[in-house]
Coordinates of C-alpha atoms in Angstrom, one line a residue:
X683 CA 0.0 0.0 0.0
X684 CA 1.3 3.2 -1.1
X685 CA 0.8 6.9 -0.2
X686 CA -2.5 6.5 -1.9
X687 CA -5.1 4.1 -2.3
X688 CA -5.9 2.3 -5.8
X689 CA -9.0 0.4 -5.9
X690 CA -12.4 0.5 -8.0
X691 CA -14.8 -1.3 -10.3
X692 CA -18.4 -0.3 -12.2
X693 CA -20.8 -2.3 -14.4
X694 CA -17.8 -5.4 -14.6
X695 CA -14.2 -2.5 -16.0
X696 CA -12.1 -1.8 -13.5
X697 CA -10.8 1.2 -13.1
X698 CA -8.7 3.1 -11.0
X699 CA -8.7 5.9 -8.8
X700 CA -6.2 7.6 -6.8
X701 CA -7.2 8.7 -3.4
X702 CA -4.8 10.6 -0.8
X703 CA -4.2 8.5 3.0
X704 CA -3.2 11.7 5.0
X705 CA -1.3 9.8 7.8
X706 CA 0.6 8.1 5.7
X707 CA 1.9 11.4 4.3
X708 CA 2.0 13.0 7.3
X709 CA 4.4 10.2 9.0
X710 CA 6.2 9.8 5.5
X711 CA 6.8 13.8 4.9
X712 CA 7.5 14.3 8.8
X713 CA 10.1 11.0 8.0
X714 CA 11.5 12.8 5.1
X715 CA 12.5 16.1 7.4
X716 CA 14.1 14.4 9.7
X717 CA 15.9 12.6 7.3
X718 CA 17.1 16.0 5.8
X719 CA 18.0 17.5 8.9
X720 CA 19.6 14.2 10.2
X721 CA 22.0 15.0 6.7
X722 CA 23.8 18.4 8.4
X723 CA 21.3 20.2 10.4
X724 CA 23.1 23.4 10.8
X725 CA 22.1 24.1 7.4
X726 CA 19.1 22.3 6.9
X727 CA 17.3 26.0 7.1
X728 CA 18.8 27.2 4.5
X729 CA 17.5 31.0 5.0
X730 CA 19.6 31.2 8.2
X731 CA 22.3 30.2 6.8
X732 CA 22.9 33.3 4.4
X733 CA 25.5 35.9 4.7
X734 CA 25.8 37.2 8.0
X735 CA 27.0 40.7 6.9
X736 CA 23.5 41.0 4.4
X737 CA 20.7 42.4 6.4
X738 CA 21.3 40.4 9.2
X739 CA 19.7 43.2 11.3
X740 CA 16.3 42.7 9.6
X741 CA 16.6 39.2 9.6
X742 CA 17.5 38.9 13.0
X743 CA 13.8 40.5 13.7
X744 CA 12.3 38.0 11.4
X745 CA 13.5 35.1 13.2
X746 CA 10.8 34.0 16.0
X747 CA 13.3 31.8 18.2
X748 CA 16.5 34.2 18.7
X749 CA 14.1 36.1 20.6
X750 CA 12.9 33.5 23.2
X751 CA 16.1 31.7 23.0
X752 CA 18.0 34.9 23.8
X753 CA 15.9 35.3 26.9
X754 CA 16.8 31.8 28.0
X755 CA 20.0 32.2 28.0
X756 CA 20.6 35.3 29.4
X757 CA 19.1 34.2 33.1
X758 CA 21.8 31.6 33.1
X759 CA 24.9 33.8 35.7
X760 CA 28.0 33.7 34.0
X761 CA 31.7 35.0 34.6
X762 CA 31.3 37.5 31.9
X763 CA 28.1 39.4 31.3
X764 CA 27.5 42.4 29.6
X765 CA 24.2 44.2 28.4
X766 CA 23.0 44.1 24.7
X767 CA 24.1 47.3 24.0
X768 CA 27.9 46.9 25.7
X769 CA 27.6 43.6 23.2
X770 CA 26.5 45.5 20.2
X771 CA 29.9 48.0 21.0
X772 CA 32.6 45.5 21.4
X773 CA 31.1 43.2 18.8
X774 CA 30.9 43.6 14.8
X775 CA 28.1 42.8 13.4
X776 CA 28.4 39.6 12.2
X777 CA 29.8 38.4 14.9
X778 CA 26.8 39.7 17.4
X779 CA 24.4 38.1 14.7
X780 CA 26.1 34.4 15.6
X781 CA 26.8 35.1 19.4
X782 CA 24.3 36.9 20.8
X783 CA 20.9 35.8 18.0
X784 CA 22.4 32.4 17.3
X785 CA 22.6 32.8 13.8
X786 CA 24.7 31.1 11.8
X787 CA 27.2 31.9 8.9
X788 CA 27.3 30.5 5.4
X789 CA 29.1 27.6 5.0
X790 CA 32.5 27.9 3.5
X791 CA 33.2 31.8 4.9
X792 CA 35.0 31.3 7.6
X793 CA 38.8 31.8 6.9
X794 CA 39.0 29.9 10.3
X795 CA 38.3 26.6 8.1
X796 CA 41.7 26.4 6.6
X797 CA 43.6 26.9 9.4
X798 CA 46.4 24.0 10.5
X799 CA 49.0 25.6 12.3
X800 CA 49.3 25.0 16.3
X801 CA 47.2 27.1 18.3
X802 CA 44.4 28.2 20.0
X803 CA 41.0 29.1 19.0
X804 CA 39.0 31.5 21.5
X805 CA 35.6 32.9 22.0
X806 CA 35.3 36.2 19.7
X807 CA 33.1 37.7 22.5
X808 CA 35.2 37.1 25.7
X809 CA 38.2 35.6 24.5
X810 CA 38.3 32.3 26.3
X811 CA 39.9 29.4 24.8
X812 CA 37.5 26.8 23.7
X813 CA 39.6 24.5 20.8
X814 CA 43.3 23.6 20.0
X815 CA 44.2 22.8 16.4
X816 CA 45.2 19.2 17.2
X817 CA 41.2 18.6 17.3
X818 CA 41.0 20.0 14.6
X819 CA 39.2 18.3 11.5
X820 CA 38.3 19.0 7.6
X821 CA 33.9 18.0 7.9
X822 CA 33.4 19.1 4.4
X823 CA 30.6 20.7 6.2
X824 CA 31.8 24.5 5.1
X825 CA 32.2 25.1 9.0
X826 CA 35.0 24.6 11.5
X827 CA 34.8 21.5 13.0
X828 CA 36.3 19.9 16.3
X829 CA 36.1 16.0 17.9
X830 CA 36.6 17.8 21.1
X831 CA 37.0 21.2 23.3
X832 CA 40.0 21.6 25.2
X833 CA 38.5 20.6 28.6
X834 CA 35.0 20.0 30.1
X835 CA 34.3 23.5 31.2
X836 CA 35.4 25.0 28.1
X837 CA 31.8 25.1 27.0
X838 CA 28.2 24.8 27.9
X839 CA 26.0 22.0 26.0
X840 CA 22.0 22.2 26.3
X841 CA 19.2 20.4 24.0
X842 CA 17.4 23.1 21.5
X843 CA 14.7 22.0 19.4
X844 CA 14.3 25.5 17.2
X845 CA 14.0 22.8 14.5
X846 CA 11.3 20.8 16.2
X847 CA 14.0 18.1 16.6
X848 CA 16.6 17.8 19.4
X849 CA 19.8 19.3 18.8
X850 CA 22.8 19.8 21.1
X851 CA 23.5 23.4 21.3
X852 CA 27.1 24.3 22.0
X853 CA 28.0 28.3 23.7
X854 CA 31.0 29.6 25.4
X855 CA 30.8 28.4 29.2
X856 CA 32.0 32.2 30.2
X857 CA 30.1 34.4 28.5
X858 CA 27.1 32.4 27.0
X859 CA 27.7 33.1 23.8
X860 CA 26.2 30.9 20.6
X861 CA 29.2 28.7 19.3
X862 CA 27.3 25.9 16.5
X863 CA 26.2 22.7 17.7
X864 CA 27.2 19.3 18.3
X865 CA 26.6 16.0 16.1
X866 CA 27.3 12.4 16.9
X867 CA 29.3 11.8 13.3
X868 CA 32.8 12.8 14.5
X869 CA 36.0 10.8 14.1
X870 CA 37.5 9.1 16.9
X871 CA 38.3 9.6 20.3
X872 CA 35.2 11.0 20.9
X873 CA 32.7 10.2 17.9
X874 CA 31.6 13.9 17.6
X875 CA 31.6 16.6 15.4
X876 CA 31.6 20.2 17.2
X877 CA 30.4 21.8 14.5
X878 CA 31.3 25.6 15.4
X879 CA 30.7 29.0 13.7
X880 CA 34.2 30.5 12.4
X881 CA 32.9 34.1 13.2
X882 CA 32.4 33.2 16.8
X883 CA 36.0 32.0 17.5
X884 CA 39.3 33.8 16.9
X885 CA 42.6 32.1 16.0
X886 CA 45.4 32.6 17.7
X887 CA 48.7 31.0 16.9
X888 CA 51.1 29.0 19.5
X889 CA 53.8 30.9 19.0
X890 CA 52.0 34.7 19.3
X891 CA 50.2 34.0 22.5
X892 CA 52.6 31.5 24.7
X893 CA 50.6 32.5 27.4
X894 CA 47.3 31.4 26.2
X895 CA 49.2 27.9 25.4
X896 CA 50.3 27.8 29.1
X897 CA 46.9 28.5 30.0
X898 CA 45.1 25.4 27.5
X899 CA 47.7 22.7 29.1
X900 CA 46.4 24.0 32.5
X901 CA 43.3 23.4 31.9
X902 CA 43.4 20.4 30.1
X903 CA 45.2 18.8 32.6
X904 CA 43.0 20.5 35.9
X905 CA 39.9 19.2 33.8
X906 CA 40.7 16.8 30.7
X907 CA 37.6 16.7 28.8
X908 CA 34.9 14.2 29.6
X909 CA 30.9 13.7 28.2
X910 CA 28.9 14.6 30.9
X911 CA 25.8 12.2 32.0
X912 CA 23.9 15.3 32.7
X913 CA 23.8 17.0 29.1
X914 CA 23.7 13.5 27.3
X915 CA 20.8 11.6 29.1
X916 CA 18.5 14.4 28.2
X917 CA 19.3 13.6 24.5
X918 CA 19.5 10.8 25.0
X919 CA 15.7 10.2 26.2
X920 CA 14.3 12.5 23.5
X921 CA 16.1 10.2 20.4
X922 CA 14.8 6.9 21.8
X923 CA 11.2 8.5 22.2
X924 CA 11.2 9.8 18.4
X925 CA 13.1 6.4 17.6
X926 CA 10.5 4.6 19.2
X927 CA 8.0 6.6 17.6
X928 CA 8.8 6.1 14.0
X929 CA 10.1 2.2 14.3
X930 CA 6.5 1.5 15.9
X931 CA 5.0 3.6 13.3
X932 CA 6.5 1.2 10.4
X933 CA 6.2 -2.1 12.4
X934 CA 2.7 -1.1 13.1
X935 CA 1.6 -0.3 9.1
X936 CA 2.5 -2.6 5.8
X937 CA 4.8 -0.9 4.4
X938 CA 5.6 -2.5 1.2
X939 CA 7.2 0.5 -1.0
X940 CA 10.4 1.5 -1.1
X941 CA 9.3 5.3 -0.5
X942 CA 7.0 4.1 2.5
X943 CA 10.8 2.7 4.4
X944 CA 11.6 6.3 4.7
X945 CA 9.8 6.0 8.1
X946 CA 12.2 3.4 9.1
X947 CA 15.3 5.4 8.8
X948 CA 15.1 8.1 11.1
X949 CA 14.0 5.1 13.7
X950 CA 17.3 3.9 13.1
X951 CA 19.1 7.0 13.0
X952 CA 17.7 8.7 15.9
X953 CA 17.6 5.0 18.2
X954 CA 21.7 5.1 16.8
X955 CA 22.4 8.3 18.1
X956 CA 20.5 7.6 22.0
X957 CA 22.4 4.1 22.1
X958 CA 25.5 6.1 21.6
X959 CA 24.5 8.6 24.2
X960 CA 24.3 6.1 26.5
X961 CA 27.1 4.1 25.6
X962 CA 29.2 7.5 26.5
X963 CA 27.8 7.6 30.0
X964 CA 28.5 4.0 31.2

């Protein structure tokens, strides 16, 4: 059985007729999406991901969750806090856009993509260091990315769901300020991609700031980076639920075209991604 049912007969001829099912295209289109968005999420809304320096003050007014999600983050203390306006001064434009709205940069802009030399890549608003180039990796996603920060207080991970899927959203532990996010395709040690926004980081090589390299082994020694139980259960939960969801959905029906298995996969993406959650915490 398809999307559509295809049945009929009058005065002995058979004939057909095409009639919509609306749940299966609701599961299969909702299936679809997540499939999409599964693919490389941070640009799965493509209008976001436009220039930063093109109009990103009217788009940033046009965007209906930088507004709530602004206001959540800002009643969270941190070491560095500044008002809107103090951010606005120190800031340029694009990089408010990213750090304060949680916007993100077109892939592929960021000179901070090419980079290989030893060194240090800190928060554009505060200037704490978040990555060293050893962790460094090419993603062919158009955007920085990182298997890991350079400890566990580096940064600050919380579940979003501005796509109406859970993501993990990555910011700078001292000021609060958007980073990218974080996706379970990485290579090895850790599995992840910290998929970061070059505008929101600056670069600063080994041998110009020996004192920021001092300050990196410091930390990753007082506080080698770990996963913590606490920002991966919650995940964790949410990608078995919508696992569970869809791999009931397509036990439940008879699916029997290839188009109609499209409910399977994001089962088995999303029940992938909680098993490796968990796996992390034990």
């Amino acid at each position: 059985m398809f999307l559509f049912t295809v049945t009929g007969e009058k005065d002995s001829q058979r004939f057909e007729f095409v009639t919509a099912d609306p749940k299966k295209i609701v599961i299969v289109a909702a299936a679809t999406i997540l499939i999409l968005a599964s693919a490389g999420v941070d640009g799965f809304l493509v209008p976001k991901a436009i220039q930063v320096s093109r109009r990103h003050d009217n788009f940033i007014r046009k965007t209906p969750f930088d507004a709530k999600s602004h206001l959540a983050a800002s009643t969270k203390s941190r070491p560095v806090e500044k008002t809107d306006q103090e951010w606005q001064e120190i800031l340029t434009p694009d990089q408010y856009y990213v750090l304060r709205k949680e916007g993100t940069e077109t892939p592929g802009a960021s000179e901070l993509n090419y980079v290989k030399e030893p060194g240090t890549f800190v928060c554009a608003g505060c200037g704490a260091p978040l990555f060293v180039t050893d962790t460094k990796f090419d993603s062919g996603t158009g955007w920085p990315s990182f298997f890991a920060p350079i400890s566990s207080s580096a940064i600050d991970l919380d579940t979003d769901f501005k796509l109406l899927l859970p993501r993990t959203e990555c910011s700078c532990s001292q000021c609060g300020g958007h980073l990218g996010h974080v996706f379970e395709d990485g290579p090895e040690p850790t599995g992840q991609r910290y998929c970061m926004n070059g505008v929101a980081m600056k670069f600063f090589a080994d041998q110009e700031r020996p004192d920021l390299v001092e300050t990196v082994k410091q930390q990753q020694t007082n506080d080698p980076f770990r996963p913590s139980p606490s920002q991966l259960l919650p995940t964790a939960i949410v990608n078995g639920i919508i696992s569970a969801f869809f791999v009931g959905s397509f036990l439940s029906s008879q699916q029997t075209t290839p188009i109609e298995y499209l409910t399977l996969l994001p089962g088995l993406y999303y029940g992938f991604v909680s098993a490796k959650n968990i796996a992390k915490m034990l």
